[in-house]
Tab-separated table of C-alpha atoms in Angstrom:
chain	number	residue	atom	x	y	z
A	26	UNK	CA	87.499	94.469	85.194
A	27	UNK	CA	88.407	95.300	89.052
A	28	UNK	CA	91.584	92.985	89.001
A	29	UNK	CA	92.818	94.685	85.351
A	30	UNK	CA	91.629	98.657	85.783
A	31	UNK	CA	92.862	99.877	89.330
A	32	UNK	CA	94.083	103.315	89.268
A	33	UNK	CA	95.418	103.085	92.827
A	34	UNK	CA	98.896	100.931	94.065
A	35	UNK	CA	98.444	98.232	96.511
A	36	UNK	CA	99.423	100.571	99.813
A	37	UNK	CA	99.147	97.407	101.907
A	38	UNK	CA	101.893	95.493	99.915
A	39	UNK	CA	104.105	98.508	100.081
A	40	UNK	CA	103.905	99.050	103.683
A	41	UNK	CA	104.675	95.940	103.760
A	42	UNK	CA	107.902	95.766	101.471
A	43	UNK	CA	108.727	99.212	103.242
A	44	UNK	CA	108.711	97.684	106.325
A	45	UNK	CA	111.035	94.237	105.365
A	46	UNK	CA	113.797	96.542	103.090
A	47	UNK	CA	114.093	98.868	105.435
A	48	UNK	CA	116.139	96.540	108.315
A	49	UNK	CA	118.279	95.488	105.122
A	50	UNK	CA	121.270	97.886	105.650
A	51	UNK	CA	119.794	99.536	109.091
A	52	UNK	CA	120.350	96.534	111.231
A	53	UNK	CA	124.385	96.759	110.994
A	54	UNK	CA	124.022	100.697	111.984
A	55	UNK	CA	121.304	99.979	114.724
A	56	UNK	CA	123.488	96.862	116.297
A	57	UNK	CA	126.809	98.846	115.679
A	58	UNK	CA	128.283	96.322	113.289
A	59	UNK	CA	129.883	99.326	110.559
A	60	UNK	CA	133.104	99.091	112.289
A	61	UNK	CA	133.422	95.272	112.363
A	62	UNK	CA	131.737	94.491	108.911
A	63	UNK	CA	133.986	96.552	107.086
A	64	UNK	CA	137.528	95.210	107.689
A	65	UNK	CA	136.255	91.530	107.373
A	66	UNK	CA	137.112	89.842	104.168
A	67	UNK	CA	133.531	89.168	103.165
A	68	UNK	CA	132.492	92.362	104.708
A	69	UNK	CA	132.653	95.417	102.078
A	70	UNK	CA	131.706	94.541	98.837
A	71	UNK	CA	130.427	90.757	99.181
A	72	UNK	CA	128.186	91.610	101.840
A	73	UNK	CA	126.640	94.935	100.178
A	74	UNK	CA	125.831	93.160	96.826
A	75	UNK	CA	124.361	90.082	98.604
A	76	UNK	CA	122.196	92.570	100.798
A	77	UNK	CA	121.462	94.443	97.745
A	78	UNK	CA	120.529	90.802	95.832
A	79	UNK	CA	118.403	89.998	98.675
A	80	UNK	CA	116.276	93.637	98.959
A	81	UNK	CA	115.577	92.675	94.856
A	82	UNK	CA	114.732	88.979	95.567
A	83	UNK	CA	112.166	90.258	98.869
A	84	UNK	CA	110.828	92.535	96.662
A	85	UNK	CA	109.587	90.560	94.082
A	86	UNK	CA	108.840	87.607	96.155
A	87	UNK	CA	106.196	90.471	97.762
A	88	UNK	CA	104.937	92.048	94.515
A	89	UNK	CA	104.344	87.830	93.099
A	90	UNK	CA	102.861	87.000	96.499
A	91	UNK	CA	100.399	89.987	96.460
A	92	UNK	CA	99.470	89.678	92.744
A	93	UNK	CA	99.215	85.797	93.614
A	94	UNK	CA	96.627	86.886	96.460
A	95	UNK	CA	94.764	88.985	94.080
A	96	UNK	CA	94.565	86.129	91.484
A	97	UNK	CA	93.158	83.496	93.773
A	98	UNK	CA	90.530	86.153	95.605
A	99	UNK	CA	89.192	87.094	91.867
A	100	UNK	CA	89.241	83.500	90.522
A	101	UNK	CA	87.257	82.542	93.368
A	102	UNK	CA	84.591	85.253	93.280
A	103	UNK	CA	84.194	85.924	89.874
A	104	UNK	CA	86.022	82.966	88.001
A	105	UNK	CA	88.498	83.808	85.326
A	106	UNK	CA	87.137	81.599	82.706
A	107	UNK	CA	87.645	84.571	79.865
A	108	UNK	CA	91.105	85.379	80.211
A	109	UNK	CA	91.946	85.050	76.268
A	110	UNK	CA	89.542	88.160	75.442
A	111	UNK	CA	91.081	91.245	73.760
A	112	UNK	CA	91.447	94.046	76.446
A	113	UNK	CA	89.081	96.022	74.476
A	114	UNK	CA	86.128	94.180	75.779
A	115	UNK	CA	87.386	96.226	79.618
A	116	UNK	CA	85.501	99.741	79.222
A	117	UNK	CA	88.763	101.534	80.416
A	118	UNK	CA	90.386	99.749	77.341
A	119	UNK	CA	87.852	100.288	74.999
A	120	UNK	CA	90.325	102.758	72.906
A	121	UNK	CA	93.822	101.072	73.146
A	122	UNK	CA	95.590	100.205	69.981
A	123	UNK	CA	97.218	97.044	71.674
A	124	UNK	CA	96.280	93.744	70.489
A	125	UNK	CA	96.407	91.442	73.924
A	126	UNK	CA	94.649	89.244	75.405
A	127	UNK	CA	93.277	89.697	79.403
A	128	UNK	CA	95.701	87.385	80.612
A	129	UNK	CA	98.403	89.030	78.765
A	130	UNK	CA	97.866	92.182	80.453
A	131	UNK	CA	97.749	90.503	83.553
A	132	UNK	CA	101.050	89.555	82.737
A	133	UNK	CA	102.514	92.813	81.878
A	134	UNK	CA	100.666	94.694	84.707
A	135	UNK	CA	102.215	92.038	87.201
A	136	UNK	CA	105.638	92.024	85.613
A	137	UNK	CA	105.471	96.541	85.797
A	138	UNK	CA	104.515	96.176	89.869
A	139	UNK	CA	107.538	93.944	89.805
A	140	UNK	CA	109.986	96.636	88.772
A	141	UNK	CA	107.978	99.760	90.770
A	142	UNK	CA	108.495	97.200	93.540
A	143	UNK	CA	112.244	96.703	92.824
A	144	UNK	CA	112.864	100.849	92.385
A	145	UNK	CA	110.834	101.275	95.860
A	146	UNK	CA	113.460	98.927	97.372
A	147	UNK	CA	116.548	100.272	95.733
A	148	UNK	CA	115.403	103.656	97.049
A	149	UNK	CA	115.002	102.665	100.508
A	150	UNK	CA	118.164	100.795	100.917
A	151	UNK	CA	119.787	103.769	99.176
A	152	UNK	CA	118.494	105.967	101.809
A	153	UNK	CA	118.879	103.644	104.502
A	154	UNK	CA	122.924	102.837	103.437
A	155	UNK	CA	123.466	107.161	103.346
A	156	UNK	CA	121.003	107.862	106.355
A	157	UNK	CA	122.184	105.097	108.618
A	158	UNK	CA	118.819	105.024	109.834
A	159	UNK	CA	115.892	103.271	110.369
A	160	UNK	CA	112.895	105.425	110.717
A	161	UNK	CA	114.226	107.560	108.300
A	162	UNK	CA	114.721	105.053	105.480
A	163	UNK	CA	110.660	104.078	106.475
A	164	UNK	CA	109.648	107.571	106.459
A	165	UNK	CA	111.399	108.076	103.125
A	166	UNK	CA	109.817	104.636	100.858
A	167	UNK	CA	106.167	106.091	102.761
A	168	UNK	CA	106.618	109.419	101.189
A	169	UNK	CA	108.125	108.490	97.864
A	170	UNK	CA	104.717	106.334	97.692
A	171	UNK	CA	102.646	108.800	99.109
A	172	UNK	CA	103.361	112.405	97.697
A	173	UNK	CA	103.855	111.082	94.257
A	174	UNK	CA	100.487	109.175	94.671
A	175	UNK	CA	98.622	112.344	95.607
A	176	UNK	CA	100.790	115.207	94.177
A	177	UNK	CA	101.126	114.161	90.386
A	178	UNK	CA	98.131	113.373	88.503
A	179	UNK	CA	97.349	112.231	85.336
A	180	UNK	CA	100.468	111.828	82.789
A	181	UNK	CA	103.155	113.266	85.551
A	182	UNK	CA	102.771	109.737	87.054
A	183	UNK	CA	103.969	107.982	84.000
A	184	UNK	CA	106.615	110.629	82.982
A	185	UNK	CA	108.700	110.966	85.981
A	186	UNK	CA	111.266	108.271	87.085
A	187	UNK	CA	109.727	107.344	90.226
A	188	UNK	CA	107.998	103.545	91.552
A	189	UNK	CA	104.442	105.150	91.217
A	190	UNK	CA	103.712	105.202	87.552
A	191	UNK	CA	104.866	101.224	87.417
A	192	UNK	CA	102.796	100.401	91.009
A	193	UNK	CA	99.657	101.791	88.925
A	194	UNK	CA	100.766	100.740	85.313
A	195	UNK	CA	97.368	100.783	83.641
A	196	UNK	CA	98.011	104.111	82.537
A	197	UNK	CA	100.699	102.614	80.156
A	198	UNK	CA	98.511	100.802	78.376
A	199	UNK	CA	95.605	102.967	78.168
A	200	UNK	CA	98.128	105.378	75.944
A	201	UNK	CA	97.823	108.044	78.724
């Protein structure tokens, strides 16, 4: 029940993934590299796809890593010998019209953090590529997370095209 019903994201694994994107793109600014990068032949459009590649690849090496974390913590203290039950047997399921099994939504819960996880990154490189700086790419994934944690409730979570409502994802599957 604890490891399938959160209503909250992980904040420590996107501090975290905040924290590694961020130097991505801000490292040539901060070490003055812009002018040197960009008239090399690997420099323009190789280098920006392979740093884009790699923000993806970080990210969901994080999100697997955390949800890996969370797997072995609630195998070992509760055991997770019931994983083929119907999600209806989780209170905060009780009234879904999907026909899955517990591990199945573990599945589909993981694989939604994945892609919230992925849109945090590609919006903090973004920022970071048009900023050209480093605390404010930070200070922009933090408050992406933050005010659309606290400001939209309920259905605006899953509605608007933002990392939040896929970083919760139960909602989805509850039908909200």
């Amino acid at each position: 029940n604890s490891l399938l019903s959160k209503s909250s994201p992980d904040f420590i694994m996107l501090i975290v993934l905040v924290l590694m994107i961020t130097p991505v793109f801000c490292m040539d600014t901060d070490a003055q590299m812009l002018g040197i990068l960009s008239c090399c032949e690997n420099g323009r459009k190789k280098l920006c796809i392979s740093k884009i590649l790699t923000g993806i690849i970080l990210s969901i090496t994080v999100s697997v890593l955390f949800f890996c974390e969370e797997i072995i913590y609630y195998s070992l203290k509760y055991g997770l010998h019931n994983s083929s039950f119907p999600i209806q047997s989780i209170s905060q399921y009780e009234d879904s019209s999907y026909k899955l099994s517990l591990c199945q939504l573990s599945a589909i819960t993981s694989g939604n953090i994945i892609v919230g996880c992925v849109m945090l990154s590609l919006i903090v490189m973004a920022v970071s590529v048009i900023s050209e700086d480093t605390l404010s790419a930070s200070f922009t994934g933090a408050a992406v997370i933050l005010l659309s944690y606290f400001l939209f409730d309920g259905l605006d979570k899953y509605k608007l095209p933002l990392p939040m409502g896929f970083l919760i994802s139960t909602g989805y599957l509850q039908g909200i």
